[in-house]
PDB file of N, CA and C in Angstrom:
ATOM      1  N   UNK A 217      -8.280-102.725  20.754  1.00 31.00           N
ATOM      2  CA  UNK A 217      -8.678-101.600  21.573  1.00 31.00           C
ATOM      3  C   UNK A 217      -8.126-100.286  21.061  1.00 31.00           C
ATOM      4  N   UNK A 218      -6.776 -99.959  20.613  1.00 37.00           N
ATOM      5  CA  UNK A 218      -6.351 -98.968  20.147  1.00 37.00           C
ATOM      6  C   UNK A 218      -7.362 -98.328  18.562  1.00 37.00           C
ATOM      7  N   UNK A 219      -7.785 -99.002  18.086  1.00 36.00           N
ATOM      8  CA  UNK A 219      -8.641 -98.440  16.862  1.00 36.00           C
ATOM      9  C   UNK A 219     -10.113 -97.988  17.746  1.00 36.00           C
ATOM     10  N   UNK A 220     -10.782 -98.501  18.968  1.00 41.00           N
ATOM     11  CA  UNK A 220     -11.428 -98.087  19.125  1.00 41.00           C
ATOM     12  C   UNK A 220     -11.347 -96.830  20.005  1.00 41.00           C
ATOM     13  N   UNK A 221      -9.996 -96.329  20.897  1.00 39.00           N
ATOM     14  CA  UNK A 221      -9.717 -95.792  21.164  1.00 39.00           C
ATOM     15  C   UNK A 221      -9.740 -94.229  20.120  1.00 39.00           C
ATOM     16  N   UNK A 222      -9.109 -94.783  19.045  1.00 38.00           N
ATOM     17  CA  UNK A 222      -9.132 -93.983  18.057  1.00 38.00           C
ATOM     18  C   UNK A 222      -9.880 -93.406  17.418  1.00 38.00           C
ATOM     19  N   UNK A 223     -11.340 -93.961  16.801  1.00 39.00           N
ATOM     20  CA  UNK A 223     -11.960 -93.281  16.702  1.00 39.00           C
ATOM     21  C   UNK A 223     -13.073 -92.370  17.764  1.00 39.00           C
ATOM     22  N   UNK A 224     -12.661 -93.216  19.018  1.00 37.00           N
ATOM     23  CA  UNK A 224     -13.489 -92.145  20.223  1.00 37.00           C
ATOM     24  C   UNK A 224     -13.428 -90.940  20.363  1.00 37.00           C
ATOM     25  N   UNK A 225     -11.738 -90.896  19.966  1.00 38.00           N
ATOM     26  CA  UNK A 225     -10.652 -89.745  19.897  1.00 38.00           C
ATOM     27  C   UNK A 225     -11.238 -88.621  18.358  1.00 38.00           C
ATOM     28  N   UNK A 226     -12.027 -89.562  17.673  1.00 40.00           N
ATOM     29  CA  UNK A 226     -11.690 -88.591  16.305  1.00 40.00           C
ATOM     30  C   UNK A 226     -13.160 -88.235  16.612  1.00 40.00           C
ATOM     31  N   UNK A 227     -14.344 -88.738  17.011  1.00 42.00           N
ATOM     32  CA  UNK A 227     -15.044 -88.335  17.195  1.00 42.00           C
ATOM     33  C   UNK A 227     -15.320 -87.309  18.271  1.00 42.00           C
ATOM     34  N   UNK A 228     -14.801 -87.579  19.120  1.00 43.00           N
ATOM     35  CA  UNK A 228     -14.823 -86.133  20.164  1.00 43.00           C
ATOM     36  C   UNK A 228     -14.215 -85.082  19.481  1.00 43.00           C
ATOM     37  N   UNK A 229     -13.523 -84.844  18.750  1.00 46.00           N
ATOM     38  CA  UNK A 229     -13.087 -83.611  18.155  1.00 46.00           C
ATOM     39  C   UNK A 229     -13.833 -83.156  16.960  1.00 46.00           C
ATOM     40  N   UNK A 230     -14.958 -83.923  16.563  1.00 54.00           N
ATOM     41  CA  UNK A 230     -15.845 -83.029  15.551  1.00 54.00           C
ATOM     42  C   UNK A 230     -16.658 -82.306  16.401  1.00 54.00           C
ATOM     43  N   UNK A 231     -17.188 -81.253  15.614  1.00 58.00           N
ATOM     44  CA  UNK A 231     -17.947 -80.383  16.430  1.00 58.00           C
ATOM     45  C   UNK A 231     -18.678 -79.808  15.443  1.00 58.00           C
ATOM     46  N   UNK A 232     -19.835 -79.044  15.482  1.00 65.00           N
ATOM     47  CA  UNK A 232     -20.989 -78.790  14.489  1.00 65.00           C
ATOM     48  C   UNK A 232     -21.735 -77.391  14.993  1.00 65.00           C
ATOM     49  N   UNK A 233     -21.282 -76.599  14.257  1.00 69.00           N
ATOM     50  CA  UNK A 233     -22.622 -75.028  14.574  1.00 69.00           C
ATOM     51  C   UNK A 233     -23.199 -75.110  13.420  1.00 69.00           C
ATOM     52  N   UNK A 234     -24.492 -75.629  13.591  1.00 72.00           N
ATOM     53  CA  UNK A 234     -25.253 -75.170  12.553  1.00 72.00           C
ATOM     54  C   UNK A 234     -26.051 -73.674  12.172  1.00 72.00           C
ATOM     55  N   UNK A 235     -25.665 -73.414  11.225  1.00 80.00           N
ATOM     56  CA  UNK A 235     -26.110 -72.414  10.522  1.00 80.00           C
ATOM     57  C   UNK A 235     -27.448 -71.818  10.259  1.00 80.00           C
ATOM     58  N   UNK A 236     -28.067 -72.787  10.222  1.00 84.00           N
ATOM     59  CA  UNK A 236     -29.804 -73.029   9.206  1.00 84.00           C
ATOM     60  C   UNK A 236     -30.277 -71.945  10.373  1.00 84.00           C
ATOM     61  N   UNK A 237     -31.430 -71.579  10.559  1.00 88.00           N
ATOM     62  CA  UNK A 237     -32.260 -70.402  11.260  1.00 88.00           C
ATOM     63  C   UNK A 237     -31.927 -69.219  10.862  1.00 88.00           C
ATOM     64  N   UNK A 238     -32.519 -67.818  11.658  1.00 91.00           N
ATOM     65  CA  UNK A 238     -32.123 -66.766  11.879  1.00 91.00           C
ATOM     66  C   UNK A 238     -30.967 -65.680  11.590  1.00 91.00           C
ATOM     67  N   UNK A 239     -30.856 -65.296  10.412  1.00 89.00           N
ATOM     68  CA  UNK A 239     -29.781 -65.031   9.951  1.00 89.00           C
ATOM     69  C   UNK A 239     -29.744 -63.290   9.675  1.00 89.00           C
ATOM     70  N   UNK A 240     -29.172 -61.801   9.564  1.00 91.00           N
ATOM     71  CA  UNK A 240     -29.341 -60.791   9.596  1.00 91.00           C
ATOM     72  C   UNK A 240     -29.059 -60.308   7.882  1.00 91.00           C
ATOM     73  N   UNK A 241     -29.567 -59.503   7.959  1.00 90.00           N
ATOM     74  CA  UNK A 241     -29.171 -59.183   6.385  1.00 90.00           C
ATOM     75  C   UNK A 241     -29.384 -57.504   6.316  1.00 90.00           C
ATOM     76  N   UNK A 242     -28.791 -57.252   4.613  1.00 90.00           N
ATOM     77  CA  UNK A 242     -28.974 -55.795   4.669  1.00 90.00           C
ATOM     78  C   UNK A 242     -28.470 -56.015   3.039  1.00 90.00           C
ATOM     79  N   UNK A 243     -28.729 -54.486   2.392  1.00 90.00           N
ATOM     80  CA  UNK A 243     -28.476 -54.440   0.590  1.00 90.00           C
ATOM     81  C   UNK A 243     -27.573 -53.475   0.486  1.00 90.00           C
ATOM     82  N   UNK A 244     -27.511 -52.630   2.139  1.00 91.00           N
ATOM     83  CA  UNK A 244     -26.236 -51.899   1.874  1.00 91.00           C
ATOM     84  C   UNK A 244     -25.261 -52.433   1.566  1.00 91.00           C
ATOM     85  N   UNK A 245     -23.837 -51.067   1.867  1.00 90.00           N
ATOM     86  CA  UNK A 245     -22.869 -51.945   1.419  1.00 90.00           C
ATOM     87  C   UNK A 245     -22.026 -50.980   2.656  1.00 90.00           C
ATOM     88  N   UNK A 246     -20.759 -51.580   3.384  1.00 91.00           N
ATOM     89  CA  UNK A 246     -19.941 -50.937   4.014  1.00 91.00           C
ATOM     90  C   UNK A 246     -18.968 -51.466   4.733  1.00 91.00           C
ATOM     91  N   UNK A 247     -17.213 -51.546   4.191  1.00 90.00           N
ATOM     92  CA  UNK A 247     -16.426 -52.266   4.768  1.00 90.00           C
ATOM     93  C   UNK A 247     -16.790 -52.895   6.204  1.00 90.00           C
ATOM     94  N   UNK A 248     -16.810 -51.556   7.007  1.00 91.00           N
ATOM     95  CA  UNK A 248     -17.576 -51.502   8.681  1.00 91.00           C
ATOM     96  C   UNK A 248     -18.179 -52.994   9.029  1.00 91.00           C
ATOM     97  N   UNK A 249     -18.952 -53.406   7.506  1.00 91.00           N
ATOM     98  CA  UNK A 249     -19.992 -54.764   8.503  1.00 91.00           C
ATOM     99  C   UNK A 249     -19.275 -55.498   8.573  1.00 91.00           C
ATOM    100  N   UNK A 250     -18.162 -55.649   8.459  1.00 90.00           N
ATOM    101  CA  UNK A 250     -17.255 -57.030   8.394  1.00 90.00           C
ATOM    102  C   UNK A 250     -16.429 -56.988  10.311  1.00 90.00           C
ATOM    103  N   UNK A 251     -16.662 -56.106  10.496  1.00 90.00           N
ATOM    104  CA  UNK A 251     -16.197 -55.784  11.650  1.00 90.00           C
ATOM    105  C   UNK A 251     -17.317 -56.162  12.907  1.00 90.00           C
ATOM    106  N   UNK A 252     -17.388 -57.307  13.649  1.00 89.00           N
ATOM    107  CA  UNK A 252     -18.336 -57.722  14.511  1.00 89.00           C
ATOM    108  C   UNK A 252     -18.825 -57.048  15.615  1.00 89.00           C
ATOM    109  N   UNK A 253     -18.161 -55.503  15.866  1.00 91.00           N
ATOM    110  CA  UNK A 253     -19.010 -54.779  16.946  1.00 91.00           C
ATOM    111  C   UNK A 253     -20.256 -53.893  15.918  1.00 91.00           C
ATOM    112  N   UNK A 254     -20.207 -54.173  14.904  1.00 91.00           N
ATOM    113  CA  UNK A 254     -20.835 -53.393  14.153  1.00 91.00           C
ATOM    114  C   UNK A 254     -22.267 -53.914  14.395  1.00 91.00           C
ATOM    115  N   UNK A 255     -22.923 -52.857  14.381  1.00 93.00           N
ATOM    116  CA  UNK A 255     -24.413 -53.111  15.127  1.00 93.00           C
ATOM    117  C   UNK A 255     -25.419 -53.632  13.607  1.00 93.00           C
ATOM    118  N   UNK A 256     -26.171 -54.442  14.060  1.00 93.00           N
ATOM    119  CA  UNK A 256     -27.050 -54.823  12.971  1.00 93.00           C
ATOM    120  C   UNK A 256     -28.458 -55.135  13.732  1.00 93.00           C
ATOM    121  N   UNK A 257     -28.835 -54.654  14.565  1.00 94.00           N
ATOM    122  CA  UNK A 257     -30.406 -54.441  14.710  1.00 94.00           C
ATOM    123  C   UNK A 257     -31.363 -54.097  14.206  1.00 94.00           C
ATOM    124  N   UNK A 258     -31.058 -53.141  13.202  1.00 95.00           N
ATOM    125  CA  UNK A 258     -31.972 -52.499  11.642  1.00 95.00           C
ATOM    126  C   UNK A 258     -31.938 -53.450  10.592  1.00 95.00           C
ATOM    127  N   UNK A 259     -31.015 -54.249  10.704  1.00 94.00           N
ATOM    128  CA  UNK A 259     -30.690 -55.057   9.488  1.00 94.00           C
ATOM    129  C   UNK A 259     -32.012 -56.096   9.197  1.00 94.00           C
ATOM    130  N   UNK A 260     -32.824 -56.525   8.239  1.00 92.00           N
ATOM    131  CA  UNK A 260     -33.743 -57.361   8.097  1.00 92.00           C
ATOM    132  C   UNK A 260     -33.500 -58.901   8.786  1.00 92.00           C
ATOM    133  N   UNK A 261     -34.651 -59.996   9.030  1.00 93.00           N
ATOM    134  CA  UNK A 261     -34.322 -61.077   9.865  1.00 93.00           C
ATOM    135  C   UNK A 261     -34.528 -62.017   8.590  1.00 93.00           C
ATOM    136  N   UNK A 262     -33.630 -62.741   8.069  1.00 91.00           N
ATOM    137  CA  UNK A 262     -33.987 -64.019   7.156  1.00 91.00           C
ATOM    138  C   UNK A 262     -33.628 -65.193   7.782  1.00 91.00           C
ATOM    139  N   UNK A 263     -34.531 -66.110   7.074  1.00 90.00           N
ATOM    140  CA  UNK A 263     -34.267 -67.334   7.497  1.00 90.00           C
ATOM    141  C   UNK A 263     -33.661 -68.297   6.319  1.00 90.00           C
ATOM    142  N   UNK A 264     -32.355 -68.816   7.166  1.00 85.00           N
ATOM    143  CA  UNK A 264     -30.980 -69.942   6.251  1.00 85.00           C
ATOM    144  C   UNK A 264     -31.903 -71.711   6.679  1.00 85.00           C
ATOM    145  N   UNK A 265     -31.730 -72.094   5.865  1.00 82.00           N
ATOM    146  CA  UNK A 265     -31.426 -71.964   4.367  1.00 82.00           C
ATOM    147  C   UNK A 265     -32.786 -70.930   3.553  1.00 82.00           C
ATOM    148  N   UNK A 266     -32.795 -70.059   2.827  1.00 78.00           N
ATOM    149  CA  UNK A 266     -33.745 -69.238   2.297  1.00 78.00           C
ATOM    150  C   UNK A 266     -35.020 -69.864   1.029  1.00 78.00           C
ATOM    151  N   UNK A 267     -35.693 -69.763   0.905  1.00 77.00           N
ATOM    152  CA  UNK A 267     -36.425 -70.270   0.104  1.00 77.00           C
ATOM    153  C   UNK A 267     -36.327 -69.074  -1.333  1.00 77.00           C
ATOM    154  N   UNK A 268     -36.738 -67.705  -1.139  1.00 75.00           N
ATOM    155  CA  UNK A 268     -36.066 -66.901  -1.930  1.00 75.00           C
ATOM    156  C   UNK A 268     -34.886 -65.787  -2.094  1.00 75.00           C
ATOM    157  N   UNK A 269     -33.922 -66.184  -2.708  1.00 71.00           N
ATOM    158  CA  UNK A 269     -32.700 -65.631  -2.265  1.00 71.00           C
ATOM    159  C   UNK A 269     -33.375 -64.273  -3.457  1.00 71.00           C
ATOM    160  N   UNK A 270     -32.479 -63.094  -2.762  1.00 72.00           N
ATOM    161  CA  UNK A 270     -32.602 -61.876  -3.556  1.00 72.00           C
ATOM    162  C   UNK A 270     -32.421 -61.605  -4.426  1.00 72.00           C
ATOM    163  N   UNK A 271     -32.949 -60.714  -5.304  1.00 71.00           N
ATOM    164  CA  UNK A 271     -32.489 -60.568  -6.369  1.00 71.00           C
ATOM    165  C   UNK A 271     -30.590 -60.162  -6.357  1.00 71.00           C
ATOM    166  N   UNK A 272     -30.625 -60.107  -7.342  1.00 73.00           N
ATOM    167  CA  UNK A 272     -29.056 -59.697  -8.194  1.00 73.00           C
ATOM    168  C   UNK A 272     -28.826 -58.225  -7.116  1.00 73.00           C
ATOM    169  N   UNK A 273     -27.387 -58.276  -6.677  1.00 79.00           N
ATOM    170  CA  UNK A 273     -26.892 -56.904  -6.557  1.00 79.00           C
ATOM    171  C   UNK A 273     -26.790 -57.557  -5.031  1.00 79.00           C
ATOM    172  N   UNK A 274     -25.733 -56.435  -4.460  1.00 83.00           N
ATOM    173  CA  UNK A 274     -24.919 -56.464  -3.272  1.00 83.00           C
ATOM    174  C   UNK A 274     -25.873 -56.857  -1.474  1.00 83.00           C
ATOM    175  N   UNK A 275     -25.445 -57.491  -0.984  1.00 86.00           N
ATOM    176  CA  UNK A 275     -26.034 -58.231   0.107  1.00 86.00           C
ATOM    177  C   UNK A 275     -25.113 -58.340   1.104  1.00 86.00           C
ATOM    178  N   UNK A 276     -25.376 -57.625   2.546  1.00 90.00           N
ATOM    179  CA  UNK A 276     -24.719 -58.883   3.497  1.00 90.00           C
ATOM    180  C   UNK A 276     -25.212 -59.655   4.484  1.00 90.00           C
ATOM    181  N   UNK A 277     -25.035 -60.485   4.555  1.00 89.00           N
ATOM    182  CA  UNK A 277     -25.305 -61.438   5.694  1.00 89.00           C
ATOM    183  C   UNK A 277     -24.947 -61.233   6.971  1.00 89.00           C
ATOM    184  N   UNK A 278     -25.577 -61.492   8.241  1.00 91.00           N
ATOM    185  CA  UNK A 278     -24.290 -61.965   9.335  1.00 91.00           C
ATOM    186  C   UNK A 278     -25.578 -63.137  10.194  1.00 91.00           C
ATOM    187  N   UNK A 279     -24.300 -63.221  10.905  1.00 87.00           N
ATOM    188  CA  UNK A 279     -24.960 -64.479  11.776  1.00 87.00           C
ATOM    189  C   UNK A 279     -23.943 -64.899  13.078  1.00 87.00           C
ATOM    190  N   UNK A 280     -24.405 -65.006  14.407  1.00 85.00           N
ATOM    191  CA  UNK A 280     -23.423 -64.896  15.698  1.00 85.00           C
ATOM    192  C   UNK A 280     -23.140 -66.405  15.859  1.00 85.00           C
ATOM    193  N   UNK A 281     -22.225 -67.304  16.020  1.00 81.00           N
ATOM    194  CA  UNK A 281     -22.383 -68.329  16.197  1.00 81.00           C
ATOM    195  C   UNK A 281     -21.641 -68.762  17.496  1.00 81.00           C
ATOM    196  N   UNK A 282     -21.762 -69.488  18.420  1.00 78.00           N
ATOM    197  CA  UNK A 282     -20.761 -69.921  20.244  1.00 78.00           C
ATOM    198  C   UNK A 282     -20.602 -70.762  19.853  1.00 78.00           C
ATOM    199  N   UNK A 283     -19.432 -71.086  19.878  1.00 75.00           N
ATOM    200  CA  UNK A 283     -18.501 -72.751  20.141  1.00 75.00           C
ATOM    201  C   UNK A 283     -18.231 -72.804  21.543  1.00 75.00           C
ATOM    202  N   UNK A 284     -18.615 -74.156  21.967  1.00 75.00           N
ATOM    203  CA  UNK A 284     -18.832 -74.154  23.311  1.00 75.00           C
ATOM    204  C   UNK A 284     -17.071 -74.523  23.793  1.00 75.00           C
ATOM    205  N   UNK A 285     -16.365 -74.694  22.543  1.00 74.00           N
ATOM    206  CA  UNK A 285     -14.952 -74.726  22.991  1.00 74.00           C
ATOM    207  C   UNK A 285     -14.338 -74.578  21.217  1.00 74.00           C
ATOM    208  N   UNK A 286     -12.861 -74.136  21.814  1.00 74.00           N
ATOM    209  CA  UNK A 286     -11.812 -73.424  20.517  1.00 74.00           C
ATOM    210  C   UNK A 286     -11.601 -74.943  19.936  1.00 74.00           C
ATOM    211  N   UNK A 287     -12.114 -74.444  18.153  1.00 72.00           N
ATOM    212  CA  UNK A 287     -11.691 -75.940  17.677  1.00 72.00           C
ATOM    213  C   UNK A 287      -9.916 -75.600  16.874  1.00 72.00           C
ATOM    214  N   UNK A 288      -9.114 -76.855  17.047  1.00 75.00           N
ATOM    215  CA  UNK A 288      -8.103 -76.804  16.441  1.00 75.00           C
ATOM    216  C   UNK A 288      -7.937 -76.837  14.815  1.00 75.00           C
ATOM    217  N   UNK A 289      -9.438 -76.680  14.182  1.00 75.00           N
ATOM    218  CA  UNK A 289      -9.681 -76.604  12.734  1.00 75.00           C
ATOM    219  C   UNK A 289     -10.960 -76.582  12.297  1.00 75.00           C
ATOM    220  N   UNK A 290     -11.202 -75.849  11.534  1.00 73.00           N
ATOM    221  CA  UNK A 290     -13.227 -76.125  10.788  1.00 73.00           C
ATOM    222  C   UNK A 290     -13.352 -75.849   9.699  1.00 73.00           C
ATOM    223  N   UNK A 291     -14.426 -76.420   9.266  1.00 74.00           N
ATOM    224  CA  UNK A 291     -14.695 -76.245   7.820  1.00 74.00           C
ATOM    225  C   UNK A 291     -15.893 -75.792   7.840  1.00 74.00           C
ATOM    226  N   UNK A 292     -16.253 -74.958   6.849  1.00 74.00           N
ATOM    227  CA  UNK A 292     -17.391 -74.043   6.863  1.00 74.00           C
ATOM    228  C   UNK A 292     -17.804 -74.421   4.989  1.00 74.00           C
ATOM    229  N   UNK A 293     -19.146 -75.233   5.357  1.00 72.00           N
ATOM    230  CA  UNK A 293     -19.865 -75.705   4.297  1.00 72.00           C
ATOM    231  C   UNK A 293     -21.212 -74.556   3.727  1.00 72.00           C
ATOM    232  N   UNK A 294     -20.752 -73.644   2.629  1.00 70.00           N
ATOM    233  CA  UNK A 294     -21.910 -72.738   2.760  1.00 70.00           C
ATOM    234  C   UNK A 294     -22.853 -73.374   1.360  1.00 70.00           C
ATOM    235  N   UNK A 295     -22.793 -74.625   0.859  1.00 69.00           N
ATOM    236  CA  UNK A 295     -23.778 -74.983  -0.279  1.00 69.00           C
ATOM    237  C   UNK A 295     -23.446 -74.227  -1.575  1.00 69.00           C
ATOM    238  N   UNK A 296     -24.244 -74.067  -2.477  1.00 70.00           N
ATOM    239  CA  UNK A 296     -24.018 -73.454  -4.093  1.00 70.00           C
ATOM    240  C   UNK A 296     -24.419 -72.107  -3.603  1.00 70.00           C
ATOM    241  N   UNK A 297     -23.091 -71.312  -4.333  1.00 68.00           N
ATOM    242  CA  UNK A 297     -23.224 -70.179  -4.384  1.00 68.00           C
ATOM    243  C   UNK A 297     -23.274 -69.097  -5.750  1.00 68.00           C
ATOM    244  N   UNK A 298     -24.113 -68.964  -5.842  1.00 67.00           N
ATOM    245  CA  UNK A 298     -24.262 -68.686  -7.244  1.00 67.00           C
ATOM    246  C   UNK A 298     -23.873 -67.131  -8.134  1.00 67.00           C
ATOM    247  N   UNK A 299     -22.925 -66.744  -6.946  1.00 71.00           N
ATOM    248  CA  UNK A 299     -22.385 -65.515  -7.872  1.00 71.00           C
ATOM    249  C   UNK A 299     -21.101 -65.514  -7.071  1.00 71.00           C
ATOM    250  N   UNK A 300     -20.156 -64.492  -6.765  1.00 74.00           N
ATOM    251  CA  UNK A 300     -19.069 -63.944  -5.790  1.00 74.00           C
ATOM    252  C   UNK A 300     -19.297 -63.846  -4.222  1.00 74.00           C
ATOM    253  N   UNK A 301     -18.648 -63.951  -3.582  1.00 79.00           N
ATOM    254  CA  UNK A 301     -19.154 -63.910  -2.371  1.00 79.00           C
ATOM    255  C   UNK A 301     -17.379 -63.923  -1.483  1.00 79.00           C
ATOM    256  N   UNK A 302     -17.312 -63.231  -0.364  1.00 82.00           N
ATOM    257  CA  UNK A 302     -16.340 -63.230   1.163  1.00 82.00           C
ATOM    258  C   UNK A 302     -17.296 -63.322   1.899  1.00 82.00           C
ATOM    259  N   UNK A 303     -16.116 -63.986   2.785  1.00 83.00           N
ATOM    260  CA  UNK A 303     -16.254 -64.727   4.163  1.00 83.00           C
ATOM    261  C   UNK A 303     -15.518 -64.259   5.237  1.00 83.00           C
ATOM    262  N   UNK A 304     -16.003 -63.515   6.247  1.00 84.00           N
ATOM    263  CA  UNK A 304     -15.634 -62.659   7.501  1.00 84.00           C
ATOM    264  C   UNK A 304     -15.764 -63.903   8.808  1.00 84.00           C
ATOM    265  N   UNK A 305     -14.715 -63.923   9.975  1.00 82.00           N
ATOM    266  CA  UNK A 305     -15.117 -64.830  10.920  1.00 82.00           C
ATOM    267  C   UNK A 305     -14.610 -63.753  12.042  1.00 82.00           C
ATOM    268  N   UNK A 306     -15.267 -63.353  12.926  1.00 83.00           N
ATOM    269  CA  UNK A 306     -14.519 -62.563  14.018  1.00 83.00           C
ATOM    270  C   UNK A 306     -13.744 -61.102  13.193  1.00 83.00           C
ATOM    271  N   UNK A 307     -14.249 -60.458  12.091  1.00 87.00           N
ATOM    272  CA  UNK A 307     -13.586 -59.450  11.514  1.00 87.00           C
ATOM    273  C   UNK A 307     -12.272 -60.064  10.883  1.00 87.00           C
ATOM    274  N   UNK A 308     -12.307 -61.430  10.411  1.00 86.00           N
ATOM    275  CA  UNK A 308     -10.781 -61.533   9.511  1.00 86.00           C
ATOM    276  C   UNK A 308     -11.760 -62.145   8.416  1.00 86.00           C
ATOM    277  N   UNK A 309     -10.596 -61.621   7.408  1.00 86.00           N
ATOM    278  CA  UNK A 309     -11.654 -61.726   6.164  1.00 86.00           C
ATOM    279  C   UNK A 309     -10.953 -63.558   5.641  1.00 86.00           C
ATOM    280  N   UNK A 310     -11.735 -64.494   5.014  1.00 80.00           N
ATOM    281  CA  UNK A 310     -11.372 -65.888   4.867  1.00 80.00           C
ATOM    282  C   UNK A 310     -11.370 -65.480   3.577  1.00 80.00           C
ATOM    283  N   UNK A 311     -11.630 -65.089   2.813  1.00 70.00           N
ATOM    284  CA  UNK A 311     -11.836 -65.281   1.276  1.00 70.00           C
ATOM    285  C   UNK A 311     -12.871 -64.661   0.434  1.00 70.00           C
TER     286      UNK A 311
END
């Protein structure tokens, strides 16, 4: 019983926001977007995963995501990325 206990336990603590849909974009460029009150209603609507990604040269993304509760850890799987790229969550920059 304790192993099944256990993984009941490990499974209730995964949790999943998927990404894929509706995603905001823009070719500007400006510290500012990293900052989440920053308005992006002008910004173009793409759809993740993209079929044609843009040409070469500066891009940002955003995208709002709700966790229906605070996870104690996550991993954020963004696929092949094929040039440089940061990662903003709530205005802190990941990398």
């Amino acid at each position: 019983m304790r192993f099944l206990f256990f993984l009941l336990i490990a499974a209730s603590l995964k949790a999943q926001a998927p990404l894929e849909g509706p995603w905001r974009m823009t070719r500007q460029d400006s510290p500012s977007f990293a900052r989440p009150e920053t308005a992006d209603g002008d910004w173009a609507e793409v759809q993740m995963p993209w079929k044609e990604r843009p040409a070469n040269g500066i891009f940002w993304l955003r995208k709002t995501v709700t966790l229906d509760a605070p996870l104690p850890e996550a991993t954020l799987v963004l696929g092949r990325v094929a040039s440089s790229f940061e990662v903003y969550v709530n205005g802190q920059s990941l990398g």
